[in-house]
Coordinates of C-alpha atoms in Angstrom, one line a residue:
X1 CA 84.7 51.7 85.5
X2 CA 87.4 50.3 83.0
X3 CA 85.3 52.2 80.5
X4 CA 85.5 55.5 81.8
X5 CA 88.9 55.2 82.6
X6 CA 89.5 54.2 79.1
X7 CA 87.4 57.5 77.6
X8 CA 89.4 60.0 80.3
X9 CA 92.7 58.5 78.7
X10 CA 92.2 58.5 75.3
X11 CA 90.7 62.5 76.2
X12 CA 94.0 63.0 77.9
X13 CA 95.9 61.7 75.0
X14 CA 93.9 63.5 72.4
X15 CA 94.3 66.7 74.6
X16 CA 98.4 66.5 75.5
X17 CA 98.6 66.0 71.6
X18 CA 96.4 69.0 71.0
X19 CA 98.9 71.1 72.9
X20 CA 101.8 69.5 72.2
X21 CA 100.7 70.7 68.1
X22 CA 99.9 74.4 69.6
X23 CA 103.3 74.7 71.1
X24 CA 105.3 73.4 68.5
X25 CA 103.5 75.7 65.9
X26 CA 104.0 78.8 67.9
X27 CA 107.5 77.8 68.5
X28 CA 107.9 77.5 64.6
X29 CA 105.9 80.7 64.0
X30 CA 108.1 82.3 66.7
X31 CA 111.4 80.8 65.1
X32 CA 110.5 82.0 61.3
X33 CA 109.5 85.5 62.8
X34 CA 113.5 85.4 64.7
X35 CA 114.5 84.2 61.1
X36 CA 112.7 87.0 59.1
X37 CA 114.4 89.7 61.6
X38 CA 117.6 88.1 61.6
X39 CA 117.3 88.6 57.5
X40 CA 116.2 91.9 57.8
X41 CA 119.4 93.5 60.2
X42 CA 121.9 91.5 58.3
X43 CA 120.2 92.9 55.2
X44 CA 120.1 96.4 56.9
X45 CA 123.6 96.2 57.7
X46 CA 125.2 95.3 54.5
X47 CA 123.4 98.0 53.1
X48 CA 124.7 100.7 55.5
X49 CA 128.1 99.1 55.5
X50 CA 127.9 99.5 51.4
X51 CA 126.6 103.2 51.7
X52 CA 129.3 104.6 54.4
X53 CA 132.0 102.3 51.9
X54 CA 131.2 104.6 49.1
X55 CA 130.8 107.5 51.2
X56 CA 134.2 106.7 52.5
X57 CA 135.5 106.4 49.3
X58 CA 134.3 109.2 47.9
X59 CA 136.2 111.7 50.4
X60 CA 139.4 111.1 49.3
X61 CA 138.4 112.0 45.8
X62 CA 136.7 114.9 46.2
X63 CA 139.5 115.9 48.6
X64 CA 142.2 115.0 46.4
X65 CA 140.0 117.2 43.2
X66 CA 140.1 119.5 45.2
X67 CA 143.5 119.7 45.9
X68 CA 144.5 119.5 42.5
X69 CA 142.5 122.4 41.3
X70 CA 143.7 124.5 43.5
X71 CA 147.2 123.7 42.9
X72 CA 146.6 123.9 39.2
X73 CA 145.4 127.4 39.9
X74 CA 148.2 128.5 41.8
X75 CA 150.7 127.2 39.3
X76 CA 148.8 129.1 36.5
X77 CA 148.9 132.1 38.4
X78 CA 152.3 132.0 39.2
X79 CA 153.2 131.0 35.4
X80 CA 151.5 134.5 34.5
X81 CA 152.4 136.5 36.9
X82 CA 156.3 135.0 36.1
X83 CA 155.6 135.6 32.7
X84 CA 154.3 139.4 32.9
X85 CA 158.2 139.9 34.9
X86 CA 159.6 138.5 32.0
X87 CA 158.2 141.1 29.9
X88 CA 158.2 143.7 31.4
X89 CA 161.9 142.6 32.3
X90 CA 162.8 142.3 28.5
X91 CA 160.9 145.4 27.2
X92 CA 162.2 147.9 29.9
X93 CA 161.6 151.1 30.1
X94 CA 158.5 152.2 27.8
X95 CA 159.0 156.2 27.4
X96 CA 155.3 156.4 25.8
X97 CA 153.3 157.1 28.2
X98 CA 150.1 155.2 26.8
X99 CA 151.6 152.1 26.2
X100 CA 153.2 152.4 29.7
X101 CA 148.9 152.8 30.7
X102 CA 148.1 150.2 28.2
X103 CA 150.6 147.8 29.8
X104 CA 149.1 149.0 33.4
X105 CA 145.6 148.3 32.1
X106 CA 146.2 145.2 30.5
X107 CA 148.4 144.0 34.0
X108 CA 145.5 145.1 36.3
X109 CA 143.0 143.7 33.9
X110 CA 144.7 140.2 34.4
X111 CA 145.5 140.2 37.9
X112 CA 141.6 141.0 38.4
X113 CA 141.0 137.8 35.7
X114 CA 143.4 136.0 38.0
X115 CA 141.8 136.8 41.1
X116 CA 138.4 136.2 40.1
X117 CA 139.6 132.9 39.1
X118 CA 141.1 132.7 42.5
X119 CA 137.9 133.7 44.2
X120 CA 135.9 131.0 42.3
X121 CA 138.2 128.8 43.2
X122 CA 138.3 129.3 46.8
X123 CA 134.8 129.4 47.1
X124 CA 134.4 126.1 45.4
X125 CA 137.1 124.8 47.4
X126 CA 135.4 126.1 50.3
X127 CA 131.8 124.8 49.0
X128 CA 133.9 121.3 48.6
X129 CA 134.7 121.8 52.3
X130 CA 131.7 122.6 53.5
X131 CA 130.1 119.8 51.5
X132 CA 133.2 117.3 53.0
X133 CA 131.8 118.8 56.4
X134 CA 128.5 117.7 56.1
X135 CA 129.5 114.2 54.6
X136 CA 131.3 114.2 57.5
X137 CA 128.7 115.3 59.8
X138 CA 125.9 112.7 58.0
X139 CA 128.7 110.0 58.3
X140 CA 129.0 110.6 62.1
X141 CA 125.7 110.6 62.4
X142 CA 124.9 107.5 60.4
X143 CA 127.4 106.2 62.8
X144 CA 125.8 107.0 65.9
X145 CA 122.4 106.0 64.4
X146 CA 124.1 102.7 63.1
X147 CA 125.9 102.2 66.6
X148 CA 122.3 103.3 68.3
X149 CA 120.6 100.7 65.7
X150 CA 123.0 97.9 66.8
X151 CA 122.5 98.4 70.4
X152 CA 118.6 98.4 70.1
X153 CA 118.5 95.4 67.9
X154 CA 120.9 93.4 70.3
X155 CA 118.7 94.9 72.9
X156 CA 115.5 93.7 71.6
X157 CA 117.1 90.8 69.8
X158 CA 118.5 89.8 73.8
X159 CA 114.8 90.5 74.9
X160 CA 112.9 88.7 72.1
X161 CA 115.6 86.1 72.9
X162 CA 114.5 86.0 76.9
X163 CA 110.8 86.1 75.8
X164 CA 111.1 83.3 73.3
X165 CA 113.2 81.2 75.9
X166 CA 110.7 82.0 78.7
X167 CA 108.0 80.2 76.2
X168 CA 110.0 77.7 75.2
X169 CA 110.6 76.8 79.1
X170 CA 107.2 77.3 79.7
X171 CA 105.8 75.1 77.3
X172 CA 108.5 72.8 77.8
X173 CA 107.6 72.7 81.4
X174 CA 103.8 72.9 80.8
X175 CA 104.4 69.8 78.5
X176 CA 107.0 68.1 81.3
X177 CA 103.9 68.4 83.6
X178 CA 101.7 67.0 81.0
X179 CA 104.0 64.2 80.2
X180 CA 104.8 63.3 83.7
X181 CA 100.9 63.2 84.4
X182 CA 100.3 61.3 81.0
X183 CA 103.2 58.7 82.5
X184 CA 101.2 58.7 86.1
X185 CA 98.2 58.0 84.5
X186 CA 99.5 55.2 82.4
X187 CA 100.9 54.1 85.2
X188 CA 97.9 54.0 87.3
X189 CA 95.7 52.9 84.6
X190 CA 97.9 50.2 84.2
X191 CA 98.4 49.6 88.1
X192 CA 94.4 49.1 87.6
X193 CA 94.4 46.6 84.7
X194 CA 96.7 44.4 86.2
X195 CA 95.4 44.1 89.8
X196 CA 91.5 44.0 87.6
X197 CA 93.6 41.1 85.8
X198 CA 94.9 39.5 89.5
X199 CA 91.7 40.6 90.7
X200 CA 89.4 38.3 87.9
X201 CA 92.5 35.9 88.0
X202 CA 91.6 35.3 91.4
X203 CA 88.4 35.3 91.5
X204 CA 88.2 32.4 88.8
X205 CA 90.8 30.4 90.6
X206 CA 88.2 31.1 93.9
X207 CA 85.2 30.1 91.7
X208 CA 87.0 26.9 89.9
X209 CA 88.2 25.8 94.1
X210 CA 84.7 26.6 95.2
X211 CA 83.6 24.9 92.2
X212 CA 85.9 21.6 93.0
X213 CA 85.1 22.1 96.7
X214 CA 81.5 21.8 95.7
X215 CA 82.0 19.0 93.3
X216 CA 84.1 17.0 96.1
X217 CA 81.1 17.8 98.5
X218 CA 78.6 16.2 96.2
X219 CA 80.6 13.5 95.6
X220 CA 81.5 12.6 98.8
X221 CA 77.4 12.9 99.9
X222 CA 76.7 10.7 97.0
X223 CA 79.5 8.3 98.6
X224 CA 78.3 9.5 102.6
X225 CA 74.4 8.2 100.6
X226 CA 75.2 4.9 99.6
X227 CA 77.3 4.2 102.5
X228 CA 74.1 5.4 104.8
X229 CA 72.7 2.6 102.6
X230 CA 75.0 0.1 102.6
X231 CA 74.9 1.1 106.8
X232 CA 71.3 0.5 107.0
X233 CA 71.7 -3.0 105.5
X234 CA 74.4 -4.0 108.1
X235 CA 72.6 -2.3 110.6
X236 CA 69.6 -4.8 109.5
X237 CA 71.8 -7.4 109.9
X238 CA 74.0 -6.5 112.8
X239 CA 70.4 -5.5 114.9
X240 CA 69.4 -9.1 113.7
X241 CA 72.8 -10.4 115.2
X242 CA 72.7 -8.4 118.4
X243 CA 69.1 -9.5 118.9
X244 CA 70.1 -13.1 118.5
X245 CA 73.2 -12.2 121.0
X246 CA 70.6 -11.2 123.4
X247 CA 68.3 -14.2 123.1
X248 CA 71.6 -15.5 123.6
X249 CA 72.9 -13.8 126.3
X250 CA 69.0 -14.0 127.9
X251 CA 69.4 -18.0 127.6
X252 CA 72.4 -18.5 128.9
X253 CA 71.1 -16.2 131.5
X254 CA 68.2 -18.4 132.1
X255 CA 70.5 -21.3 131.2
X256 CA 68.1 -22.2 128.5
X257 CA 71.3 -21.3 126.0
X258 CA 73.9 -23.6 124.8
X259 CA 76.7 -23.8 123.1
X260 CA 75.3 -25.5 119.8
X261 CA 73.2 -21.8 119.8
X262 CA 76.6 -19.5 119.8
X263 CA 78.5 -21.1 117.6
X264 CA 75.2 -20.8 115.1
X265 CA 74.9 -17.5 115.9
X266 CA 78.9 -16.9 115.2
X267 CA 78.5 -18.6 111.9
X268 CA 76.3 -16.6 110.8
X269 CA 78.3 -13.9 111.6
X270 CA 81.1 -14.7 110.1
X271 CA 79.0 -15.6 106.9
X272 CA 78.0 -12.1 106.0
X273 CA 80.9 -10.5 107.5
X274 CA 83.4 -13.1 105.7
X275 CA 85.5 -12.3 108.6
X276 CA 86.6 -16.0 111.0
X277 CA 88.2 -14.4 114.0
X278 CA 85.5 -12.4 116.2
X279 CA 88.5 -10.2 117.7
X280 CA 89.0 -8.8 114.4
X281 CA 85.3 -8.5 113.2
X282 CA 84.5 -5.9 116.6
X283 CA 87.9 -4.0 116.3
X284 CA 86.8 -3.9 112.6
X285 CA 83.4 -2.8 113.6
X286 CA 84.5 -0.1 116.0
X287 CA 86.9 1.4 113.0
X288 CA 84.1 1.7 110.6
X289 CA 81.9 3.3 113.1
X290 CA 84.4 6.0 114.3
X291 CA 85.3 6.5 110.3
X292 CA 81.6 6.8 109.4
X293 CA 81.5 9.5 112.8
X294 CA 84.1 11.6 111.3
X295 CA 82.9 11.1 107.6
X296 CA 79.5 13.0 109.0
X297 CA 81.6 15.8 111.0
X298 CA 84.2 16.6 107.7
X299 CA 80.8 16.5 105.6
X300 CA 79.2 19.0 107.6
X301 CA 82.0 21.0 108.4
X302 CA 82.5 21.5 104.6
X303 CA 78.4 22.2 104.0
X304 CA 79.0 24.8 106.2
X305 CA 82.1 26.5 104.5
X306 CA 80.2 26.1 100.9
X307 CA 77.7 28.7 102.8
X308 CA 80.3 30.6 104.2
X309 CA 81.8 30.6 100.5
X310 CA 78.8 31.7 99.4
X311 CA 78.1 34.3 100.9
X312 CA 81.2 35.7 100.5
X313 CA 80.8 35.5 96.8
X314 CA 77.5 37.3 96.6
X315 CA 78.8 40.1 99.1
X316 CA 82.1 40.2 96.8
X317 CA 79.6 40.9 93.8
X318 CA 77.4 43.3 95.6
X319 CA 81.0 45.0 96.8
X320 CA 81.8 45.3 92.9
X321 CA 78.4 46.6 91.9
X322 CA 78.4 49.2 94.2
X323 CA 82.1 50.6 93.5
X324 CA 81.0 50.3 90.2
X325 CA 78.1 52.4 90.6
X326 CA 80.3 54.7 92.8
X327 CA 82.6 54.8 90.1
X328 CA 79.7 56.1 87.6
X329 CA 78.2 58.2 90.2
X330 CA 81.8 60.2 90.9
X331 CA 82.4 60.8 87.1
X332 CA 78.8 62.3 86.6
X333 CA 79.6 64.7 90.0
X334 CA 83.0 65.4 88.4
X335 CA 81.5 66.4 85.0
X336 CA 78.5 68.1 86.9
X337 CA 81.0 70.0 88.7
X338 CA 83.1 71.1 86.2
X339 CA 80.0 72.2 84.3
X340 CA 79.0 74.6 86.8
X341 CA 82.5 76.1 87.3
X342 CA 82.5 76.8 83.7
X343 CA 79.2 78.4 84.1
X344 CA 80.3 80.1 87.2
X345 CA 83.0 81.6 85.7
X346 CA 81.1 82.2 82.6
X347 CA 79.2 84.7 84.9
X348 CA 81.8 85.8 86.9
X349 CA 83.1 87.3 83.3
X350 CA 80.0 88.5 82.0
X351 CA 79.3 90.5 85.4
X352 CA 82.5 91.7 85.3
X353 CA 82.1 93.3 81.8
X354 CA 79.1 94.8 83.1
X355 CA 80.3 96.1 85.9
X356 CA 83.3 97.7 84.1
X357 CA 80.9 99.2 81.4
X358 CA 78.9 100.8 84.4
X359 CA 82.1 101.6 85.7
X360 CA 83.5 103.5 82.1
X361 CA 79.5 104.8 81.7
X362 CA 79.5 106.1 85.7
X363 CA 83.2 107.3 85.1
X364 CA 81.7 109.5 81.8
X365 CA 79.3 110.5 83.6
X366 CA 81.1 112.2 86.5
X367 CA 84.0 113.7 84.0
X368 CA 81.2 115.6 82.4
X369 CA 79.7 116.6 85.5
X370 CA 83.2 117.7 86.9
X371 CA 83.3 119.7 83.6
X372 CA 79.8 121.1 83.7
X373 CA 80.5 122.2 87.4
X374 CA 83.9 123.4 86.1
X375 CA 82.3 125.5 83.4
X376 CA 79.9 127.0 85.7
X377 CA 82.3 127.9 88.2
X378 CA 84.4 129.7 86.0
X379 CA 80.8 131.2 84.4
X380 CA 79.4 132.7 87.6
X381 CA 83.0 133.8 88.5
X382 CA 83.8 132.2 91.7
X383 CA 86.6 132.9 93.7
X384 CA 89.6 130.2 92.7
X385 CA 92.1 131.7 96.1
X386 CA 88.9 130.6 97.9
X387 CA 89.0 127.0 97.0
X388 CA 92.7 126.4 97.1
X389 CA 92.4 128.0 101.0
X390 CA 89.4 125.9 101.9
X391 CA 90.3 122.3 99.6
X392 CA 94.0 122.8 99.9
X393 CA 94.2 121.7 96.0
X394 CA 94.9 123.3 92.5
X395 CA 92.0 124.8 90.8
X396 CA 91.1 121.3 89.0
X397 CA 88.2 119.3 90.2
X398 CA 88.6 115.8 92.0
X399 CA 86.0 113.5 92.7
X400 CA 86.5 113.7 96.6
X401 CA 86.3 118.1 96.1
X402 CA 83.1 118.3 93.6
X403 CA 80.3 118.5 96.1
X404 CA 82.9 121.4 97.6
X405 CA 82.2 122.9 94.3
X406 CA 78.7 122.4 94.5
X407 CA 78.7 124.4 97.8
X408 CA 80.5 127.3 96.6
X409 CA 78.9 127.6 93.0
X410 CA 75.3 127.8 95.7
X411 CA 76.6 130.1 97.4
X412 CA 77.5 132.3 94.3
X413 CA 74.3 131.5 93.6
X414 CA 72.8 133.0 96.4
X415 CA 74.6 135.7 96.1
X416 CA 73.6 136.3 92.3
X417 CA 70.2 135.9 93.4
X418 CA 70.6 138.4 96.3
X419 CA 71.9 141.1 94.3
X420 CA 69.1 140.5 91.8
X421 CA 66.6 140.5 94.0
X422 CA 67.4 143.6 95.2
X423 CA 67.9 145.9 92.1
X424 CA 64.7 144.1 90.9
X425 CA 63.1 145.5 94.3
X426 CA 64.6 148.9 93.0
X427 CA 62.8 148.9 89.8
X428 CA 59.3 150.7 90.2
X429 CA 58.0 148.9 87.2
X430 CA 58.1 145.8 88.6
X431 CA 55.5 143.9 91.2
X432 CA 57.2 144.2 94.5
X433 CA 56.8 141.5 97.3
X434 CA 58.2 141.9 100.6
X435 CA 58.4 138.3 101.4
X436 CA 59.9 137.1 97.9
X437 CA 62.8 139.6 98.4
X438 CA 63.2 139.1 101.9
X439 CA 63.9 135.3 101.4
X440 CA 66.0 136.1 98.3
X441 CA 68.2 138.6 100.3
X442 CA 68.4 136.0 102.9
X443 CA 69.3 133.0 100.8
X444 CA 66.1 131.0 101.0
X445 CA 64.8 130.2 97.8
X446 CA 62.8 127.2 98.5
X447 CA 63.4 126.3 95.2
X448 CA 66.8 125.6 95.9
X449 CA 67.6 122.3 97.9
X450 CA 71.1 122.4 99.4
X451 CA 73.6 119.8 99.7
X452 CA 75.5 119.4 103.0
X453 CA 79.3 119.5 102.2
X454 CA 82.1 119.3 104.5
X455 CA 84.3 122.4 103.8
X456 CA 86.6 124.1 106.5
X457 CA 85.6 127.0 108.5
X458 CA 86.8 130.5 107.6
X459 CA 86.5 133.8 109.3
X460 CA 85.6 135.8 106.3
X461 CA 83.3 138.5 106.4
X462 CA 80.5 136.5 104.4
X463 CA 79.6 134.2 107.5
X464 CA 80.2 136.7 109.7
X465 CA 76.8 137.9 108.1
X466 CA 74.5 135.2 108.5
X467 CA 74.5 134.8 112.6
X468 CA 71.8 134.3 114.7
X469 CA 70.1 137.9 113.0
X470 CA 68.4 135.0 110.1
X471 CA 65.8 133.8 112.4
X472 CA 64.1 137.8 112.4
X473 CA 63.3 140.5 109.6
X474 CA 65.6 142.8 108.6
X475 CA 64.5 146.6 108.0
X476 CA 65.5 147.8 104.6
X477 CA 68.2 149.6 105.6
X478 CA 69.5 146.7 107.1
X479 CA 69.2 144.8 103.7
X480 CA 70.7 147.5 101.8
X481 CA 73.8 147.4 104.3
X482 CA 73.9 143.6 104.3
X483 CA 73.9 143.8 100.2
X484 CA 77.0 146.2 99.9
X485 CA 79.3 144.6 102.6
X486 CA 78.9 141.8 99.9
X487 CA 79.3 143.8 96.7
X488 CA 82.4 145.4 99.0
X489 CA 83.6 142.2 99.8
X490 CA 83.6 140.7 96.5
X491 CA 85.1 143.6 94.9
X492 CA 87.8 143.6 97.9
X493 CA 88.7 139.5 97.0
X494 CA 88.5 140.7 92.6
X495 CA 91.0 143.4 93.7
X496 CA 93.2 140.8 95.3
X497 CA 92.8 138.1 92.8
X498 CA 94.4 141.3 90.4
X499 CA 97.2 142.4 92.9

């Protein structure tokens, strides 16, 4: 047990400082990425501040050139036309007539110099306008994009911002939780190691008391041995004594005892016992017999708690070897277990794949068919008012409407097949069989296998015409009427679709 608790930690420790590196290098890779942009729009905007700064400056200039030539223009104009009134003033009167005409000429051929000049430069003043317009225009826009830059940027800067936060509180809350369970398993493990350390601390004080109570007990049996011994040989000598106390007792008894005999026998006594008063020697007697009595009572009392000792020992290590084989047993069903979730969900995500591929293949499948049905409907020329009365839907197909489709494209079918049939029985050249046409007419090809749909009921003509009449043969005239109230009908529902 210590040992696996020992591998889980260290693959705890190993694994919090996995994660801990993954989150601090996406938190530098998300920081250097914040850097880079923060670069790029201060970068951005110093450039766009420089360009609307030249921009700006370069208004007033252009204005102000502007101005200038035109003033410079006026004042030349107004120099030459004050000069031509000086002249004119000073010469007068001109009697000849041609240099009165030359004067004219040379006057009207300067005021047109003058106002071409004029012209050119109005329209480059008004070219510098317009071009002032449209720096104008480009500025104000620039603006706006700027102003429309800004906001985006602090828009995306505030959501980058929000996402980065989020993550950082994530994976500073993911690595809380990890760090609070690190700390409770620490704690726990340690928890273990020290009640394991109480735990062997008291089992060694238990083993070194049981081992001194054992010790003790063997001692005091060697002791309880040789005082047995040492009993036996008083017991010799006291049986000896109480024998001669009854030969004693028995003579005196019979009178045959005397007093010479007593005091030998108490000599004796008091010879091996080295004890003179005989009051003393029987209280002494009784003492060591009621001490030797409870000597054999404590000695068996503790023979019998050594057992109980025992045995408590052994089931305390059969206790240990079977949590400890508990212990190895639940790690092998942990890892077992978390083996076949893993496989579990490694199938769980390989079905699923599968069953979206079928899914994308199935979904293929039915858009082409919904096309194919599509592209005969439109082929065959069935009636679209038709479908949006019965499927209450727009002319596109659904999943839930394509067997509806089906039904009516048979139908057309049928019809097709109807109207075939019967100019095929109207050519001569052909092999005519009653039967064939009969079925055909009647829309019972038995090469065709119908598919039950569930489309609302209408009381058009066209089902009007199949009634109870199917179950008998029709005369041929009775075909050929049947045929054009469907050629009427579908030229009567064309005509509509037109109107």
């Amino acid at each position: 047990m210590p040992r696996g608790r020992s591998a889980t930690s260290v693959h705890s420790d190993s694994s919090e400082m996995d994660f801990d590196g993954i989150a601090e290098t996406e938190i530098g890779k998300l920081q250097r990425q914040f850097r880079i942009m923060e670069g790029d729009r201060q970068a951005y905007s110093i450039q766009s501040q420089e360009i609307l700064r030249k921009q700006r400056s370069e208004i007033p200039l252009h204005a102000q050139h502007c101005t200038s030539h035109t003033q410079s223009w006026e004042l030349t104009l107004q120099e030459e036309l004050e000069q031509e009134r000086r002249s004119q003033t000073e010469k007068g009167e001109v009697s000849a007539s041609s240099t009165q005409q030359s004067l004219v000429r040379h006057t009207r051929k300067a005021t047109c110099t003058l106002e071409n000049k004029l012209d050119r430069a109005l329209v480059r003043f008004n070219q510098q306008l317009t071009r002032n317009r449209h720096l104008r225009e480009e500025l104000e826009t620039l603006r706006v994009e700027r102003l429309r830059f800004q906001q985006l940027y602090h828009k995306l800067d505030k959501v980058r911002l929000q996402e980065v936060r989020r993550e950082a509180g994530d994976v500073i809350s993911t690595s809380t939780a990890a760090y609070d369970a690190r700390l409770e398993a620490q704690s726990k493990m340690m928890m273990m190691k020290e009640k394991a350390v109480k735990d062997l601390a008291q089992y060694s004080s238990e083993v070194k008391e049981l081992e001194r109570v054992i010790t003790h007990e063997r001692h005091l049996r060697e002791f309880m041995t040789t005082k047995s011994k040492e009993r036996s040989n008083r017991g010799n000598t006291q049986e000896l004594i109480r024998r001669q106390e009854l030969k004693a007792q028995q003579r005196a008894d019979s009178g045959e005892e005397s007093m010479e005999t007593l005091e030998d026998v108490f000599q004796r006594i008091q010879k091996v016992t080295e004890e003179e008063d005989l009051e003393k020697l029987v209280n002494r007697f009784l003492q060591v017999e009621d001490k030797n009595f409870a000597l054999f009572n404590y000695v068996n009392e503790q023979n019998t708690q050594a057992e109980t000792l025992r045995d408590e020992i052994s089931q305390i290590k059969e206790e240990m070897e079977r949590f400890r084989v508990e212990g190895v047993r639940q790690v092998e069903e942990h890892h077992m277990a978390l083996k076949q979730v893993e496989e579990q969900q490694r199938e769980a995500e390989s079905h699923a794949l599968e069953y979206e591929a079928q899914a994308n293949i199935i979904g293929k499948v039915l858009d082409q068919i919904k096309t194919g049905v599509n592209s005969i409907f439109i082929k065959i020329n069935c009636d679209h008012a038709m479908v949006d009365d019965w499927l209450d839907s727009s002319s596109r197909i659904r999943d839930s409407s394509i067997m509806s489709y089906l039904s009516l494209v048979e139908q057309r079918t049928s019809q097709l097949l109807t109207l075939q049939a019967f100019l095929n029985s109207k050519d001569l050249e052909k092999d005519y069989d009653p039967k064939m046409v009969a079925q055909c007419l009647l829309g019972q090809n038995p090469e065709l296998q119908k598919e039950t749909a569930v489309i609302r009921e209408d009381n058009d003509s066209e089902e009007s015409l199949f009634t109870d009449e199917d179950d008998r043969p029709l005369t041929q005239e009775e075909l050929r009427q049947r045929i054009m109230n469907i050629v009427r009908n579908t030229y009567w529902k064309k005509q509509k679709c037109f109107i």
